[in-house]
Amino acid sequence: MNALSRNSTADDVVVHLKSLGSEENRRGMLRYGIRIERALGISHGDQRRIAKAIGRDHERAFALWDSGITEAQFIASLTADPKRFTANDARQWAAEFDSWDIVDGVSDLFVDTDHWLTLIDDFAEDEREFVRRTAFAMMAWSVVHRKKEPAETFLHFLETIRRHADDERNFVRKAVSWALRSIGKRSASLNAAALDLARELAASEDKTRRWIGKDAVRDLTSEKTSQRLERIANKVSPKPRKA
């Protein structure tokens, strides 16, 4: 990783990435349902280390994206400036999504932009499989990133989840479940609301809704989730004043 620095160009990064490519790793990615036509076979750990080495550079990030190499595009998402990233930029990048892994990686950036709520609504209504997945991946990431967001935002997301829970496409239904389970782990009140929806879906005659509902009920009622919610409640509760 020492070959790269903050002065490295997009071409420098691409050359370095190609030197790290592994055909064995590429083939291994297939086991996880990842498309490999544009991939070099480099671990996410190595990609993150490269991004840290080169630092943020908005223009270079777009040059990396234009390379079309999956790993370069993920690094682009880590090094772009979310404050300068427009809604149109996000739509253009999302139009190129062709695999769940690049969706989930780049959605992390989208959530940090000023346009994230508009993008979630727009992407959820888009019929393209990986663009719609982006909406629900963003919902899941927003639970982590948007600490100060009011509960009402996530309740709105639950309505979007209900509306699209019958999308039987594999990479959409899994993302819908991910979003629902993530929202239900944000707080006790959202857990109750998410569980209500999960149980509604689990009782549906539609097999996709039923699968999503059962998956979410199982996770949201687990001991691990209960312990997580208890830790959150204890963290936010005001400390008693000393006498």
Coordinates of C-alpha atoms in Angstrom, one line a residue:
M1 CA 0.0 0.0 0.0
N2 CA 3.0 2.3 0.3
A3 CA 3.0 2.7 -3.4
L4 CA 0.1 5.1 -3.2
S5 CA -0.3 8.5 -1.5
R6 CA -2.5 11.6 -1.4
N7 CA -0.7 12.7 -4.6
S8 CA -1.6 9.6 -6.5
T9 CA -3.7 10.0 -9.6
A10 CA -6.7 7.9 -10.7
D11 CA -4.4 6.1 -13.2
D12 CA -1.9 5.4 -10.4
V13 CA -4.6 3.8 -8.3
V14 CA -5.9 1.7 -11.2
V15 CA -2.4 0.4 -12.0
H16 CA -1.9 -0.5 -8.4
L17 CA -5.3 -2.2 -8.2
K18 CA -4.5 -4.3 -11.3
S19 CA -1.3 -5.4 -9.7
L20 CA -3.3 -6.8 -6.7
G21 CA -6.0 -8.6 -8.7
S22 CA -6.5 -12.3 -8.0
E23 CA -8.3 -14.7 -10.3
E24 CA -8.8 -17.0 -7.4
N25 CA -10.5 -14.3 -5.4
R26 CA -12.7 -13.3 -8.4
R27 CA -14.0 -16.9 -8.6
G28 CA -14.6 -17.0 -4.9
M29 CA -16.8 -13.9 -5.2
L30 CA -19.2 -15.9 -7.3
R31 CA -20.1 -18.0 -4.2
Y32 CA -21.7 -14.9 -2.7
G33 CA -23.7 -14.0 -5.7
I34 CA -21.3 -11.1 -6.7
R35 CA -20.9 -10.4 -10.4
I36 CA -17.2 -10.5 -11.4
E37 CA -17.2 -9.2 -15.0
R38 CA -15.8 -5.8 -13.8
A39 CA -14.0 -7.0 -10.7
L40 CA -10.3 -7.7 -10.1
G41 CA -10.7 -9.8 -7.0
I42 CA -9.4 -7.5 -4.2
S43 CA -10.6 -7.7 -0.6
H44 CA -12.6 -4.9 0.9
G45 CA -9.9 -4.6 3.6
D46 CA -7.3 -3.8 0.9
Q47 CA -9.7 -1.4 -0.8
R48 CA -10.3 0.5 2.4
R49 CA -6.6 0.7 3.1
I50 CA -6.0 2.1 -0.4
A51 CA -8.7 4.7 0.2
K52 CA -7.1 5.7 3.5
A53 CA -3.7 6.0 1.8
I54 CA -4.9 8.3 -1.0
G55 CA -7.4 10.4 1.0
R56 CA -10.3 12.4 -0.2
D57 CA -10.2 13.9 -3.6
H58 CA -13.6 14.6 -5.2
E59 CA -12.4 14.9 -8.8
R60 CA -10.2 11.9 -8.6
A61 CA -13.1 9.9 -7.2
F62 CA -15.1 10.6 -10.4
A63 CA -12.1 9.5 -12.5
L64 CA -11.9 6.3 -10.5
W65 CA -15.6 5.7 -11.0
D66 CA -15.3 6.2 -14.8
S67 CA -12.7 3.4 -14.9
G68 CA -15.6 0.9 -14.6
I69 CA -13.6 -1.3 -12.3
T70 CA -15.7 -2.4 -9.4
E71 CA -12.9 -2.0 -6.8
A72 CA -12.0 1.4 -8.2
Q73 CA -15.7 2.4 -7.9
F74 CA -15.9 1.3 -4.3
I75 CA -12.7 3.4 -3.5
A76 CA -14.3 6.3 -5.4
S77 CA -17.3 6.1 -3.0
L78 CA -14.9 6.2 0.0
T79 CA -12.9 9.2 -1.3
A80 CA -15.6 11.4 -2.8
D81 CA -16.8 14.4 -0.8
P82 CA -20.5 13.8 0.2
K83 CA -21.0 17.5 0.7
R84 CA -20.2 18.1 -3.0
F85 CA -22.0 15.0 -4.2
T86 CA -25.3 16.0 -6.0
A87 CA -28.5 14.0 -6.3
N88 CA -27.8 13.8 -10.1
D89 CA -24.4 12.3 -9.3
A90 CA -26.0 9.7 -7.2
R91 CA -28.6 8.9 -9.9
Q92 CA -25.9 8.5 -12.5
W93 CA -23.8 6.2 -10.4
A94 CA -26.8 4.2 -9.4
A95 CA -27.7 3.7 -13.0
E96 CA -24.5 1.6 -13.4
F97 CA -25.1 -0.7 -10.4
D98 CA -25.0 -4.3 -11.5
S99 CA -24.2 -6.3 -8.3
W100 CA -25.4 -6.2 -4.7
D101 CA -21.9 -5.6 -3.3
I102 CA -21.3 -2.3 -5.2
V103 CA -24.8 -1.2 -4.2
D104 CA -24.2 -1.7 -0.5
G105 CA -20.8 -0.1 -0.6
V106 CA -21.8 3.0 -2.5
S107 CA -25.1 3.4 -0.6
D108 CA -22.9 4.3 2.4
L109 CA -21.8 7.4 0.6
F110 CA -25.3 8.3 -0.6
V111 CA -26.6 8.4 3.0
D112 CA -24.0 11.0 3.9
T113 CA -25.2 13.4 1.2
D114 CA -27.7 16.2 1.7
H115 CA -30.1 14.5 -0.7
W116 CA -30.4 11.2 1.0
L117 CA -34.1 11.3 1.8
T118 CA -35.1 12.3 -1.7
L119 CA -32.9 9.6 -3.1
I120 CA -34.4 6.9 -1.0
D121 CA -37.9 7.9 -2.1
D122 CA -36.9 8.1 -5.7
F123 CA -34.9 4.9 -5.8
A124 CA -37.6 2.9 -4.0
E125 CA -40.0 3.7 -6.9
D126 CA -37.5 2.8 -9.6
E127 CA -38.2 -0.6 -11.2
R128 CA -34.5 -1.4 -11.8
E129 CA -33.5 -4.2 -9.4
F130 CA -30.2 -2.7 -8.1
V131 CA -31.5 0.8 -8.0
R132 CA -34.4 -0.2 -5.9
R133 CA -32.1 -2.2 -3.6
T134 CA -30.2 1.0 -3.2
A135 CA -33.2 2.6 -1.4
F136 CA -33.4 -0.1 1.2
A137 CA -29.6 -0.4 1.6
M138 CA -29.6 3.4 2.3
M139 CA -32.4 2.9 4.9
A140 CA -30.3 0.3 6.7
W141 CA -27.2 2.5 6.6
S142 CA -29.1 5.6 7.8
V143 CA -29.8 3.8 11.1
V144 CA -26.0 3.9 11.7
H145 CA -25.1 7.2 10.1
R146 CA -28.0 9.5 10.9
K147 CA -27.9 9.4 14.7
K148 CA -30.0 12.6 15.2
E149 CA -32.7 11.7 12.7
P150 CA -36.2 11.7 14.4
A151 CA -38.1 8.5 14.7
E152 CA -40.8 9.9 12.2
T153 CA -38.3 9.4 9.4
F154 CA -37.9 5.7 10.1
L155 CA -41.7 5.3 10.5
H156 CA -42.0 6.7 7.0
F157 CA -39.5 4.1 5.8
L158 CA -41.7 1.4 7.2
E159 CA -44.5 2.5 4.9
T160 CA -42.2 2.3 2.0
I161 CA -41.1 -1.2 3.1
R162 CA -44.7 -2.3 3.4
R163 CA -45.4 -1.0 -0.2
H164 CA -42.5 -2.9 -1.7
A165 CA -42.3 -6.1 0.4
D166 CA -43.9 -8.1 -2.4
D167 CA -40.9 -7.5 -4.8
E168 CA -39.8 -11.1 -5.2
R169 CA -36.4 -10.3 -6.8
N170 CA -33.7 -11.8 -4.6
F171 CA -31.5 -8.7 -4.1
V172 CA -34.5 -6.5 -3.4
R173 CA -36.3 -8.7 -0.9
K174 CA -33.1 -9.3 1.0
A175 CA -32.5 -5.5 1.2
V176 CA -36.1 -4.9 2.3
S177 CA -35.5 -7.4 5.1
W178 CA -32.2 -5.7 6.0
A179 CA -33.9 -2.3 6.2
L180 CA -36.8 -3.5 8.3
R181 CA -34.5 -5.3 10.8
S182 CA -32.1 -2.4 11.0
I183 CA -34.9 0.1 11.8
G184 CA -36.2 -2.3 14.5
K185 CA -32.8 -2.2 16.2
R186 CA -32.6 1.6 16.5
S187 CA -34.8 2.0 19.6
A188 CA -37.4 0.2 21.6
S189 CA -40.2 2.3 20.1
L190 CA -39.1 1.6 16.5
N191 CA -38.6 -2.1 17.4
A192 CA -42.3 -2.3 18.4
A193 CA -43.3 -0.5 15.1
A194 CA -41.0 -2.7 13.0
L195 CA -42.2 -5.8 14.7
D196 CA -45.9 -4.9 14.1
L197 CA -45.1 -4.7 10.4
A198 CA -42.9 -7.8 10.4
R199 CA -45.8 -9.8 12.0
E200 CA -48.2 -8.4 9.5
L201 CA -45.9 -9.5 6.6
A202 CA -45.3 -12.9 8.2
A203 CA -49.0 -13.6 8.1
S204 CA -49.4 -12.6 4.5
E205 CA -50.4 -15.1 1.8
D206 CA -47.8 -13.6 -0.5
K207 CA -44.6 -15.7 -0.2
T208 CA -42.2 -12.8 -0.5
R209 CA -43.9 -10.8 2.2
R210 CA -44.1 -13.8 4.4
W211 CA -40.4 -14.5 4.0
I212 CA -39.4 -10.9 4.8
G213 CA -41.8 -10.9 7.8
K214 CA -40.6 -14.1 9.3
D215 CA -36.9 -13.2 8.8
A216 CA -37.5 -9.9 10.6
V217 CA -39.5 -11.3 13.4
R218 CA -36.8 -13.9 14.1
D219 CA -34.1 -11.2 14.3
L220 CA -36.1 -8.5 16.1
T221 CA -37.2 -10.8 18.9
S222 CA -33.8 -12.4 19.4
E223 CA -31.9 -12.2 22.7
K224 CA -29.1 -10.4 20.9
T225 CA -31.5 -7.6 19.7
S226 CA -33.1 -7.3 23.2
Q227 CA -29.6 -6.8 24.7
R228 CA -28.8 -4.2 22.1
L229 CA -31.9 -2.2 22.8
E230 CA -31.3 -2.4 26.5
R231 CA -27.8 -1.0 26.0
I232 CA -29.2 1.8 23.8
A233 CA -31.9 2.7 26.4
N234 CA -29.3 2.8 29.2
K235 CA -27.0 5.0 27.1
V236 CA -29.6 7.6 26.3
S237 CA -31.3 7.6 29.7
P238 CA -30.3 10.7 31.8
K239 CA -28.1 10.0 34.7
P240 CA -29.7 10.6 38.1
R241 CA -28.5 13.8 39.8
K242 CA -26.4 13.5 42.9
A243 CA -28.2 14.3 46.1

